[in-house]
Coordinates of C-alpha atoms in Angstrom, one line a residue:
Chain A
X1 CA -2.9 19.0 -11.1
X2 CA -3.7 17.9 -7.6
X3 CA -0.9 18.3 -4.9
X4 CA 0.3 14.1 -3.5
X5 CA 0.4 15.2 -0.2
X6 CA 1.6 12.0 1.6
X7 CA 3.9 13.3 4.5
X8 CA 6.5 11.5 5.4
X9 CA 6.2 9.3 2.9
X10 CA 7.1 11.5 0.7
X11 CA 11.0 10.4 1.8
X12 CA 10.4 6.9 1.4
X13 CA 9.8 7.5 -2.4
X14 CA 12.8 8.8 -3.2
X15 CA 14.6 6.1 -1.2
X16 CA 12.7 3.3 -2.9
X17 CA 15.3 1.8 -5.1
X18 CA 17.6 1.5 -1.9
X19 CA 14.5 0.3 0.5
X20 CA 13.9 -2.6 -2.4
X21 CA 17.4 -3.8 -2.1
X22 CA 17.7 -3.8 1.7
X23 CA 14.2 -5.6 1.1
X24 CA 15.2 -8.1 -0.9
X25 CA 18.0 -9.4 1.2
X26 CA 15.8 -9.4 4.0
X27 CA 13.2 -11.5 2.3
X28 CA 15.9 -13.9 1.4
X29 CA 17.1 -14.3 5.0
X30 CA 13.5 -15.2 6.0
X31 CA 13.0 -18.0 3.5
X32 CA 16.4 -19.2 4.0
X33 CA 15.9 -19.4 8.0
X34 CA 12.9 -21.8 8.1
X35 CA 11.0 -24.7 6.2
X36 CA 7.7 -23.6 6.7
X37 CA 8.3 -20.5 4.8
X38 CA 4.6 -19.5 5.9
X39 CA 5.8 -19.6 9.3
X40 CA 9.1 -18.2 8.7
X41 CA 7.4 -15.3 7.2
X42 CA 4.9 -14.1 9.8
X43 CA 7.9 -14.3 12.6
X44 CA 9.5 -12.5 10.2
X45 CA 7.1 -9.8 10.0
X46 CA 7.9 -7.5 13.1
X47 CA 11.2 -7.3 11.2
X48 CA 10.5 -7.3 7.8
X49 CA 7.6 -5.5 7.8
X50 CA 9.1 -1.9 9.0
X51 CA 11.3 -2.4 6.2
X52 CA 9.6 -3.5 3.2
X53 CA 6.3 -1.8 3.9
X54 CA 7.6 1.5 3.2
X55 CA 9.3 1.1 0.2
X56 CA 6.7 -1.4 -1.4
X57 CA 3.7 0.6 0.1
X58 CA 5.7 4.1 -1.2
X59 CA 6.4 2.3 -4.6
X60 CA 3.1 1.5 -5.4
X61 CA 0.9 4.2 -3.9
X62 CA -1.1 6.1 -5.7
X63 CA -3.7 9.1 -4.7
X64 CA -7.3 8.4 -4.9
X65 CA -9.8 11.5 -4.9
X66 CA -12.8 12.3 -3.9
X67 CA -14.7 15.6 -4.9
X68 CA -14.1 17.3 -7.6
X69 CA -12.0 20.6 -7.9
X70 CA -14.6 23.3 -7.1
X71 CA -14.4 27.0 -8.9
X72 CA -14.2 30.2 -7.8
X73 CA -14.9 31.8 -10.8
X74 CA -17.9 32.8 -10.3
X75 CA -16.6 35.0 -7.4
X76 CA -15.2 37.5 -9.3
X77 CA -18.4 38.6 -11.0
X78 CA -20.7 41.3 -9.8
X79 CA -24.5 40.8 -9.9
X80 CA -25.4 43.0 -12.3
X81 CA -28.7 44.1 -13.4
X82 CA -28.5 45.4 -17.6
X83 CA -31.0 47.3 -18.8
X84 CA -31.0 48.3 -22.8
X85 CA -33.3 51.1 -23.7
X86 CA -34.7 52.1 -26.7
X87 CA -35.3 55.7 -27.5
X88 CA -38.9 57.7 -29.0
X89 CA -38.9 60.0 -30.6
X90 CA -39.5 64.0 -29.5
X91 CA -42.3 64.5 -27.8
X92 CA -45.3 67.5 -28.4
X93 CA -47.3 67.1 -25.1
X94 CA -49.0 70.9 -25.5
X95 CA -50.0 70.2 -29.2
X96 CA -50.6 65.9 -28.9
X97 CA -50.8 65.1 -25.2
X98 CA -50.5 61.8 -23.5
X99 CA -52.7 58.7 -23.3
X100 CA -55.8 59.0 -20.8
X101 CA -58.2 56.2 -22.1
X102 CA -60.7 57.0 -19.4
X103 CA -63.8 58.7 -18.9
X104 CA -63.6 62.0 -17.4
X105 CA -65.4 65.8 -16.8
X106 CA -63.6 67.7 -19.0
X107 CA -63.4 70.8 -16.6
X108 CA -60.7 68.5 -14.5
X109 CA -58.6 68.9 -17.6
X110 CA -56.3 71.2 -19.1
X111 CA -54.7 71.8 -22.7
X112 CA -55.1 69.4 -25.8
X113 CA -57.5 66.9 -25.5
X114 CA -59.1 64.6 -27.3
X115 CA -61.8 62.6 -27.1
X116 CA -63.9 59.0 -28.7
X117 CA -67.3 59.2 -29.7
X118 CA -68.2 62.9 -27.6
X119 CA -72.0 63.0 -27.1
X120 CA -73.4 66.4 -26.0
X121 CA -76.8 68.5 -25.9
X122 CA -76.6 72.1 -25.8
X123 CA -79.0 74.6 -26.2
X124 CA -78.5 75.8 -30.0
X125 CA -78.9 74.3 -33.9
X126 CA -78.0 70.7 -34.3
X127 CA -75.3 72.6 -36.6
X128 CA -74.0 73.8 -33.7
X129 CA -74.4 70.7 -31.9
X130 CA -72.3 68.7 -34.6
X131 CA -69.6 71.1 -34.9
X132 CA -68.7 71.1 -31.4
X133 CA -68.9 66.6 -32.2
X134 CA -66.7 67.0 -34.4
X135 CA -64.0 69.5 -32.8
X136 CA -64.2 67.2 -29.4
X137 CA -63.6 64.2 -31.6
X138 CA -60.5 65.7 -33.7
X139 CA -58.6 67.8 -30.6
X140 CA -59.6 70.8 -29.3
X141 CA -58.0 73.2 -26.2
X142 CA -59.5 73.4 -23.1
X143 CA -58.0 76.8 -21.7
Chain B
X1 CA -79.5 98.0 -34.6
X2 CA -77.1 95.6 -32.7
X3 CA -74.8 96.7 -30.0
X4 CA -71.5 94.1 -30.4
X5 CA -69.0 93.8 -28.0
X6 CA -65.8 93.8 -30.4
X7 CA -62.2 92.6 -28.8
X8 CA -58.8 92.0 -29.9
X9 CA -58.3 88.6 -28.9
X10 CA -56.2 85.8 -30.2
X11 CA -56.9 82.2 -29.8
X12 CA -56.6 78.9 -31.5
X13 CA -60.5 77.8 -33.5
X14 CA -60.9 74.7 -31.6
X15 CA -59.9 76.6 -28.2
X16 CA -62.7 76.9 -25.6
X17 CA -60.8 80.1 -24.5
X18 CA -63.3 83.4 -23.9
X19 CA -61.7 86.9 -23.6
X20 CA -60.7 87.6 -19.5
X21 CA -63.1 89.9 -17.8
X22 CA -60.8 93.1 -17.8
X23 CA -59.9 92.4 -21.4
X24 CA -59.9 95.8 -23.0
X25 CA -62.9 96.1 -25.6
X26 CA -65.0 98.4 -27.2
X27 CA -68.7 98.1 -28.3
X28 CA -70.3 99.5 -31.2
X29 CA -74.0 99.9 -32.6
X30 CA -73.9 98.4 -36.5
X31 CA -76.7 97.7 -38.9
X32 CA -77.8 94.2 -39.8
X33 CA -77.1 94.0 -43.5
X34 CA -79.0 91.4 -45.3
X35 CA -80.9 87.7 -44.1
X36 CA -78.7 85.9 -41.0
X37 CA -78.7 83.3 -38.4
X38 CA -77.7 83.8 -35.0
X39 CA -74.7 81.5 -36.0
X40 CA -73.6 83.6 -39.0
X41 CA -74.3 87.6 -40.1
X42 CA -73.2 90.9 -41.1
X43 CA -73.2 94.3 -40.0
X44 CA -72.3 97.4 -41.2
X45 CA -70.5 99.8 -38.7
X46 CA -70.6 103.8 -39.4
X47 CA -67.1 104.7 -38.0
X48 CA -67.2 108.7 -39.2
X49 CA -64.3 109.7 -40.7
X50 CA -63.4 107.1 -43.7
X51 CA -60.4 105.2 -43.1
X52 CA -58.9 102.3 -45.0
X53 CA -57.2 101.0 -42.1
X54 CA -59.0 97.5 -41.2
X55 CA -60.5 98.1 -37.5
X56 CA -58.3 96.2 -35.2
X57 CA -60.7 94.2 -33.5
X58 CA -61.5 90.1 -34.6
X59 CA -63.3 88.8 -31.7
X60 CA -66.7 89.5 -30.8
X61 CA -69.6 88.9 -28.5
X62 CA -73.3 89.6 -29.2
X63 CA -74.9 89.5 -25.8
X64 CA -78.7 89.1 -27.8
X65 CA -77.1 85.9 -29.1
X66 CA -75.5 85.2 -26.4
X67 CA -72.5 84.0 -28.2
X68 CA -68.7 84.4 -29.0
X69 CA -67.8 85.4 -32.7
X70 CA -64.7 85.3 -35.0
X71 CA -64.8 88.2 -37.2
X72 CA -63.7 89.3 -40.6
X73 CA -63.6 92.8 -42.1
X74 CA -64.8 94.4 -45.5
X75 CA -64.7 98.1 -46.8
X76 CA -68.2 98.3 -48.9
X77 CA -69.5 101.4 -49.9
X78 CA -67.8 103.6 -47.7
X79 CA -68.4 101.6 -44.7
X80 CA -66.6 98.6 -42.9
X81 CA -68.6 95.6 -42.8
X82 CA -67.8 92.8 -40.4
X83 CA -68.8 89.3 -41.0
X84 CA -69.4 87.2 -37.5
X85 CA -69.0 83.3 -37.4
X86 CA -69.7 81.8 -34.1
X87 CA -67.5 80.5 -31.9
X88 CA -68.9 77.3 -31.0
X89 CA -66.1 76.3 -28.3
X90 CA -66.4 79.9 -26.4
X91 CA -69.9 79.9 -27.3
X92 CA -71.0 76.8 -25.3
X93 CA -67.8 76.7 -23.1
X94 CA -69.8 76.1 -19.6
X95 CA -72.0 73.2 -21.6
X96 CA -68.8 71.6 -22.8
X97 CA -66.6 71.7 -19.7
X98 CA -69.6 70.2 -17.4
X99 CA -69.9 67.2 -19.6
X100 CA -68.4 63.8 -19.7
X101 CA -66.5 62.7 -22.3
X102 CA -64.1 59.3 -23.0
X103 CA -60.9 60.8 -23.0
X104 CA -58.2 59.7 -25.4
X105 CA -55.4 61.8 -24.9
X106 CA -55.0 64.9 -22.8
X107 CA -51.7 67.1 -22.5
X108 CA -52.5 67.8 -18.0
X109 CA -53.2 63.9 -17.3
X110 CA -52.1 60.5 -18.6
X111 CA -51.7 57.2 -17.9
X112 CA -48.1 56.1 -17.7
X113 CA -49.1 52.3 -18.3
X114 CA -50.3 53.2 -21.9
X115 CA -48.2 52.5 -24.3
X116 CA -48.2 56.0 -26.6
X117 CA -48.4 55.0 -30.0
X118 CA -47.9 58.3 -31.5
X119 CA -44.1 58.5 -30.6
X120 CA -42.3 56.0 -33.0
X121 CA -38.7 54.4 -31.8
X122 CA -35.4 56.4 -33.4
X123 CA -33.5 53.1 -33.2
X124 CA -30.8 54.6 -30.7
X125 CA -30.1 52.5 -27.6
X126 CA -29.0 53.0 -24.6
X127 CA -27.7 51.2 -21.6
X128 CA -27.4 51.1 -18.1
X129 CA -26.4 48.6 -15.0
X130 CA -27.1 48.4 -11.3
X131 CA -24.0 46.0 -9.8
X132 CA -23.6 44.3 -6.4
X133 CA -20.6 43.2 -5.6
X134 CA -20.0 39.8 -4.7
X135 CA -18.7 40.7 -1.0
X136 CA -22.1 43.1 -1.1
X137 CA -24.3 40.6 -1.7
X138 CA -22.7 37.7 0.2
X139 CA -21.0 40.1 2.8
X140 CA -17.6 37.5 2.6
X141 CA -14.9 37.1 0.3
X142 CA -12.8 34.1 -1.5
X143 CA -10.2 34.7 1.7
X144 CA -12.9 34.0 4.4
X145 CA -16.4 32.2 3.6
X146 CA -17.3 29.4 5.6
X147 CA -16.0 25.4 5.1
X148 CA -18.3 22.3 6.2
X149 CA -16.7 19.6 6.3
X150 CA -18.3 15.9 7.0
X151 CA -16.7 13.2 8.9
X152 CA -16.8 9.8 9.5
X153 CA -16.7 9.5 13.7
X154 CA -18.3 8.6 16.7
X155 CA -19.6 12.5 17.5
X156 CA -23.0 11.4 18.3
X157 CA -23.9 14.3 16.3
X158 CA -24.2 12.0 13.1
X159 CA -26.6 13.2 10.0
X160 CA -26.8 9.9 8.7
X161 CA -23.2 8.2 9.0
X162 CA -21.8 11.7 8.9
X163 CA -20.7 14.4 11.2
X164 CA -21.0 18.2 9.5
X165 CA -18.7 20.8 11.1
X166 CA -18.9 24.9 10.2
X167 CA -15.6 26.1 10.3
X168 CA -13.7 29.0 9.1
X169 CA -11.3 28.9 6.8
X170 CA -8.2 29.3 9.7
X171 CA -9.4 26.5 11.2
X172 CA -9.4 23.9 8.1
X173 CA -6.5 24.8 7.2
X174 CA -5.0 24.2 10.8
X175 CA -6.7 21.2 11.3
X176 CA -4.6 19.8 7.7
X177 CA -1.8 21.2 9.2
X178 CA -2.3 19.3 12.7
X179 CA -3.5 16.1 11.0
X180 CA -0.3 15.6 8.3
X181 CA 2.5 17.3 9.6
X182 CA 3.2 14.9 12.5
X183 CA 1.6 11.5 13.8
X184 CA 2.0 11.7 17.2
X185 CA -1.5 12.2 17.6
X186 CA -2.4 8.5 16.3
X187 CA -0.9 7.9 20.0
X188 CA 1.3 4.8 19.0
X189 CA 4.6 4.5 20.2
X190 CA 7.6 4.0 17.5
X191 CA 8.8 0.9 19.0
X192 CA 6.2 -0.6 17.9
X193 CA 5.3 0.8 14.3
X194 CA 8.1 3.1 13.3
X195 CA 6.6 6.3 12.4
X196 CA 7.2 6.2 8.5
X197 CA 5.0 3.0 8.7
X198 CA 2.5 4.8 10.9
X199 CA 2.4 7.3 8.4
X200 CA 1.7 4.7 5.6
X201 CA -0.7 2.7 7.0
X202 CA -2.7 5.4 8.7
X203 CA -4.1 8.9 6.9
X204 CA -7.0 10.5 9.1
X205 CA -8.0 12.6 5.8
X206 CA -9.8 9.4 4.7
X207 CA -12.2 9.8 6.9
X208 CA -13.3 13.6 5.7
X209 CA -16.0 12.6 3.5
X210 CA -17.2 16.2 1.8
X211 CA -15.3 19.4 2.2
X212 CA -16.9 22.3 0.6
X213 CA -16.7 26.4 0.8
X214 CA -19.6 28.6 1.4
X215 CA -19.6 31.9 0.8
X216 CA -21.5 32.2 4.3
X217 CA -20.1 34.0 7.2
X218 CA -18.7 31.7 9.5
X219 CA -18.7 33.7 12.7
X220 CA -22.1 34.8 12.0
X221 CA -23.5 30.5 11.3
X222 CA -21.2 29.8 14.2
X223 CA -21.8 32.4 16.8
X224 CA -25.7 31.7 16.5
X225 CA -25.3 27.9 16.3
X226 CA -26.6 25.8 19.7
X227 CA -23.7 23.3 18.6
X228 CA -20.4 25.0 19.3
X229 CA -17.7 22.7 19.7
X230 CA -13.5 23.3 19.8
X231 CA -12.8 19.5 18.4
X232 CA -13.5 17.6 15.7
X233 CA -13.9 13.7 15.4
X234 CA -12.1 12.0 12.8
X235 CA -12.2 8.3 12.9
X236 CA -10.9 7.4 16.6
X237 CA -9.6 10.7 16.6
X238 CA -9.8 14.0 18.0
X239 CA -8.1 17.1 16.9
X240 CA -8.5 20.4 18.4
X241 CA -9.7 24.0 16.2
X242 CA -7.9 27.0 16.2
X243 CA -11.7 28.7 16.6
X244 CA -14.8 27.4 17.3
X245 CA -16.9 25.1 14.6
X246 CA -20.4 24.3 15.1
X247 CA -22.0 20.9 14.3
X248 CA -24.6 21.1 12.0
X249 CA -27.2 18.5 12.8
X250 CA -30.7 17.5 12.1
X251 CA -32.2 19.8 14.6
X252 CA -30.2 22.5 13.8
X253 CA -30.4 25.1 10.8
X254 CA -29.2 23.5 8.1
X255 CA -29.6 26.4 5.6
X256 CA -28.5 29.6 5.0
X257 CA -30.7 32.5 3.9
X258 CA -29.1 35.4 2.3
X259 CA -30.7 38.5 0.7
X260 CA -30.1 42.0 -0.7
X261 CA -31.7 44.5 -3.1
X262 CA -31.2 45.7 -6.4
X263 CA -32.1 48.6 -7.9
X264 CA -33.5 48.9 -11.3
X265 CA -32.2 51.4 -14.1
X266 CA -35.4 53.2 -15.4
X267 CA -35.8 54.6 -19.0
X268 CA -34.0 57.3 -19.5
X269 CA -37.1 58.7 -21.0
X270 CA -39.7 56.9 -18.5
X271 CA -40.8 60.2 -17.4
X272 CA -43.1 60.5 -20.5
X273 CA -44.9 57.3 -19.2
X274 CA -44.1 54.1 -17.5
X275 CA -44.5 52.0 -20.4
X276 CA -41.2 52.6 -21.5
X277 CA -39.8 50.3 -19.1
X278 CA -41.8 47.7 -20.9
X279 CA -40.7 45.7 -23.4
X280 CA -39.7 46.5 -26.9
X281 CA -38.5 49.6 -25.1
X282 CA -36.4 48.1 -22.4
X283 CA -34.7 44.5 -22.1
X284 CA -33.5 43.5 -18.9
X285 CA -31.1 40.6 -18.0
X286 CA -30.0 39.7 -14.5
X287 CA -26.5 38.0 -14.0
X288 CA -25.7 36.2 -11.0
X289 CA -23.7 33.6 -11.7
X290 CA -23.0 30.6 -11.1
X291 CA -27.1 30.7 -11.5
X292 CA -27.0 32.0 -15.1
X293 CA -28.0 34.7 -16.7
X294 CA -32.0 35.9 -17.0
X295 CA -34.0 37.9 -19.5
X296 CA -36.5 39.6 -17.3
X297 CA -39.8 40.7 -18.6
X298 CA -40.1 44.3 -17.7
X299 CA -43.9 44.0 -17.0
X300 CA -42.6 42.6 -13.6
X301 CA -40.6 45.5 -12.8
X302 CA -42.6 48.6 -14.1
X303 CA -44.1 49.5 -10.4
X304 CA -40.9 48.8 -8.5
X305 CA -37.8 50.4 -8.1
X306 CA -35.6 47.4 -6.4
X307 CA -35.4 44.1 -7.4
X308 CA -35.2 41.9 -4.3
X309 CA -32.8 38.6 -4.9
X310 CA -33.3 35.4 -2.3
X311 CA -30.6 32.8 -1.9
X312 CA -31.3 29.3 0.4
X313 CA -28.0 27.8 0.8
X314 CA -27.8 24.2 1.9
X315 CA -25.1 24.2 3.9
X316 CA -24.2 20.6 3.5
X317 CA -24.2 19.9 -0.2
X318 CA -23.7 23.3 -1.0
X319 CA -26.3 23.5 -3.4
X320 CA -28.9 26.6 -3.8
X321 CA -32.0 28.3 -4.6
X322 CA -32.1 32.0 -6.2
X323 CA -36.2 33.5 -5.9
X324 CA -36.0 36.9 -7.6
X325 CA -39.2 38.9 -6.1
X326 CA -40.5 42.6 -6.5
X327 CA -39.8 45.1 -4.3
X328 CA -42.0 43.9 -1.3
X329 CA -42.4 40.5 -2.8
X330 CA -42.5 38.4 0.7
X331 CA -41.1 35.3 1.0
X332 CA -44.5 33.4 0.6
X333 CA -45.4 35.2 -2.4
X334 CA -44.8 34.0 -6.4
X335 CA -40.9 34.5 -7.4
X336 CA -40.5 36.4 -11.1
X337 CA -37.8 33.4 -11.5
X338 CA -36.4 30.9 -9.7
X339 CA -33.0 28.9 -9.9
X340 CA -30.9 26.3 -8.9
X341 CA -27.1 25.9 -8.8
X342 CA -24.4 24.8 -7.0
X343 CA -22.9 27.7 -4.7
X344 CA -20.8 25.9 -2.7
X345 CA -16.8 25.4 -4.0
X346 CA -16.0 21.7 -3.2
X347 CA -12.0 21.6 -1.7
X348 CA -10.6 18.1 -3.2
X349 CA -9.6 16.1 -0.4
X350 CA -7.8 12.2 -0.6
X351 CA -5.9 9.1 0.3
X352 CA -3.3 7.2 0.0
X353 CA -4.1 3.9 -1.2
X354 CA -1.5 0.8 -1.2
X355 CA -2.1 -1.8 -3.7
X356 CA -0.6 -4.7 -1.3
X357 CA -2.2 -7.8 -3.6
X358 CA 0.1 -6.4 -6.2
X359 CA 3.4 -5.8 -4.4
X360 CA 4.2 -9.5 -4.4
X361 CA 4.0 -8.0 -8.6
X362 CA 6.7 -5.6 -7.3
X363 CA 9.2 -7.2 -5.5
X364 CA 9.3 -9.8 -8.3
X365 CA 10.5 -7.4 -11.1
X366 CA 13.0 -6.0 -8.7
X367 CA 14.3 -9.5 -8.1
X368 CA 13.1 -10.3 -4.7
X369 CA 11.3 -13.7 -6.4
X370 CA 11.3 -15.6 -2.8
X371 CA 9.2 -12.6 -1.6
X372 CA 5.5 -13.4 -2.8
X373 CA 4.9 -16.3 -0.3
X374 CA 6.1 -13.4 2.8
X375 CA 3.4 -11.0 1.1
X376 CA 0.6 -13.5 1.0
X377 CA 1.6 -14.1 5.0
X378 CA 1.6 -10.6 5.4
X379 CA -2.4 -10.3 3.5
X380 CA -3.3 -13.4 5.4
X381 CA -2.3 -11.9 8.9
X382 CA -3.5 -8.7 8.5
X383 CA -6.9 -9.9 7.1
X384 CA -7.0 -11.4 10.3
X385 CA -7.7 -8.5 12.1
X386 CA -3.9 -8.9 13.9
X387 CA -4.2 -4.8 13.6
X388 CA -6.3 -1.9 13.0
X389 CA -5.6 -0.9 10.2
X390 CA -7.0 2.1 7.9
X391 CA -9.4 0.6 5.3
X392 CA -7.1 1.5 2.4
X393 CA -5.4 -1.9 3.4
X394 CA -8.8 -3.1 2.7
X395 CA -9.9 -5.2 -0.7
X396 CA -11.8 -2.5 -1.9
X397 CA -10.1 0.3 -2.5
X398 CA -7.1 -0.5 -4.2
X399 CA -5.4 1.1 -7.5
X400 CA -2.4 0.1 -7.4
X401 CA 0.1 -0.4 -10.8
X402 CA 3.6 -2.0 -10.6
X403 CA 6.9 -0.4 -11.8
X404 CA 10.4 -1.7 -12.5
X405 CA 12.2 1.7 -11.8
X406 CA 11.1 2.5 -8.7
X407 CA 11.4 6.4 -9.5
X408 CA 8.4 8.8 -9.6

């Protein structure tokens, strides 16, 4: 609820049924002093004025806002950075290794490998030459 | 007659492994027994004394051949045969290890970026957070921050038709102390307006446009700020600060720039390959509110190991910009994401308003009927400009309602 904070106004309120009465009778005097009642009221002012403004201004004010009420909510949460993580399986590097996907002198290697399409020329049968295809192409050891 | 070098060695058949120099072996002379290839043949050893006992030996090396054998034993006739198939990994060892090959998987090097299909998900999940506290990213709390305030006044610092003052918290809260807890500062003696009517007819918070809390240090804007200044202006008035504001003007920095770094939780398992901290294997989300919350695509983190988060405040508005960069992500370079919110906390400020068109209204249900004519003198010689008067006495700002009990 926002706070009326309207200082020393604040005691005219609660006088305000008092302040109307004492108004009243003053506003009577003034019309009943003069036939121009125009006239008799502005001379009247300095006097009445002090008096009726107060109460009348403190019975009829009323707060006007500007902004809006901000939040501090979001204050009292961290920045957070959440990770979720799925787990694999075991893994068998000696016996499966890990993906290479590149071209590369097999002497640089070590362990399990396994390689696309192996093209070689040795100097034996073409039986010879095939098998060894075949065991580059399915996994083999290099130790 | 062939001389064979015969070992005991164990090895896997697809192993390109050849017995060590100082591997213990022993060769023997044997007789060729029927037709053979270099690749595959028998021979028949004479080993003296008959004995059942298989010879220990399965590995083999015919130097005429010039190749590496795997051997098998029979007893025939009084005499252990051996049968030789070549080793073609061991055989051609130096031919194979010289070559070039496409390499699909290898168990020495990898690729971490690769995603390894052969490991399937097990469907447990795991979780983990990196947190920075609001004071550790901001560096102030909710009790200290910074408030800008705009004002209408005659500074001659004016942004528009408004005067912007950086203050700290202290210091607003002093100058609403100084401005409604007495009106001798409005300078005007009680003789001639009491001060209950000085007090109703003047309120200098009117004139505070905008209020709003940054979470900004204030010593920090203020100390570095070529617009220091101990007052503020308020309407035709001056009221001193408990500290120093600064005046935030055209030419002087209207934003605030405030940065810090992140770090980013890893798969657990990550040191099997990088890809893990891709997605489906890892989901990140960034809070950091009031911007939102944001799902991250991990492909934007995988090289990184801080995540470095950006925020432009304006400091006159409060609103702001969050860029979310890689590690050495500069200032100039692509954001992973970018936001917009409003940081700044806007304090409520207001007036008192009198509704005097309607107070002839009010002094007629409390029986002052003769009044109405006094009020409409009263309008007529104050729209004259016989005072100076806040605007609320103005015709354009008025709410007011009547009441007959005159309690509240």
């Amino acid at each position: 609820m926002p706070v009326i904070n309207i200082g020393g106004i604040t005691d005219a309120i609660s006088g305000a049924m008092d302040e109307l009465t004492a108004v009243k009778e003053k506003a009577q005097d003034a019309i009943q002093t003069g036939t121009n009642v125009i006239r008799a009221g502005l001379e009247t002012i300095p006097q009445v004025l002090p008096q009726m403004l107060p109460a009348a201004a403190a019975a009829l004010a009323t707060l006007n806002y500007r902004g809006s009420q901000g939040s501090f909510l979001d204050i009292g949460y961290p920045i957070t950075l959440a990770a979720k993580f799925m787990q694999i399986s075991q893994e068998d590097n000696e016996h499966l290794g890990r993906p290479l996907m590149q071209p590369k002198r097999l002497e640089q290697l070590a362990g399990f490998t396994l390689c696309k399409n192996p093209q070689i020329v040795i100097n034996g049968s073409i039986e010879e030459e095939e098998a060894i295809q075949t065991i580059l192409a399915s996994g083999f050891y290099i130790e | 007659m062939l001389s064979i070098e015969l070992y005991l060695f164990n090895k896997k058949v697809n192993s390109t492994a050849i017995p060590p120099a100082n591997t213990p072996h022993e060769t023997l002379v044997g007789q060729l027994v029927g037709p053979f290839t270099p690749q595959s043949l028998t021979v028949r050893f004479d080993l003296g004394a008959v004995d059942a006992t298989e010879p220990k030996y399965n590995y083999a090396r015919i130097g005429i051949f010039n190749r590496y054998y795997f051997v098998r034993w029979a007893y025939v006739d009084g005499f252990w045969c051996a049968s030789f198939a070549v080793d073609v990994m061991a055989s051609y060892r130096s031919t194979i290890l010289s070559s070039t090959q496409y390499v699909l998987r290898s168990a020495s090097q990898s690729n971490g970026k690769i995603i390894d299909t052969a490991y399937l998900t097990t469907g447990d999940v795991s979780s983990q957070y990196s947190q920075l506290s609001y004071y550790g990213f901001y560096g102030v709390t909710d009790a200290d921050g910074m408030v800008v305030i705009g004002t209408i006044s005659d500074s001659g610092y004016n942004t528009g038709a408004v005067t912007y003052y950086a203050m700290t918290i202290s210091s607003f809260s002093q100058l609403m102390t100084d401005m409604l807890s007495s009106i001798d500062w409005a300078g005007i003696s009680a003789s001639e307006i009491s001060k209950e009517l000085q007090k109703a007819l003047i309120n200098p918070v009117q004139y505070i446009v905008s209020a709003i809390w940054l979470p900004v240090s204030a010593s920090v804007y203020i100390n570095s700020s070529n617009y220091k200044t101990s007052t503020v202006r308020l309407g035709w008035w001056s009221f001193n600060l408990l500290e120093q504001a600064a005046i935030i003007t055209l030419n002087s920095t209207k934003v605030s720039n405030i940065f810090a770094r992140i770090p980013i939780p890893k798969h657990p398992q990550s040191y099997r390959g990088q890809y893990l901290n891709l997605s489906p294997y890892a989901q990140y989300t960034l809070y950091f509110w009031p911007f939102g919350s944001f799902e991250i695509d991990g492909t934007n983190l995988i090289d990184d190991s801080e995540l470095k988060l950006d925020v432009v405040v304006d400091l006159l508005t409060g609103m702001a910009v969050l860029n979310v960069r890689n590690q050495y992500g500069s200032r100039t370079s692509d954001p992973i994401l970018s936001s917009r919110a409003n940081l700044g906390v806007q304090l409520p400020t207001g007036q008192i308003a009198a509704n005097l068109s309607n107070l002839d209204n009010a002094l007629t249900m409390a029986g002052v009927t003769a009044a109405a004519p006094v009020v409409d003198a009263m309008l007529g010689a104050l729209n004259q400009g016989t005072g100076s008067g806040p605007s609320s006495h103005s015709s354009t700002s008025y709410t007011g309602h009547s009441h007959t009990s005159g309690k509240f």
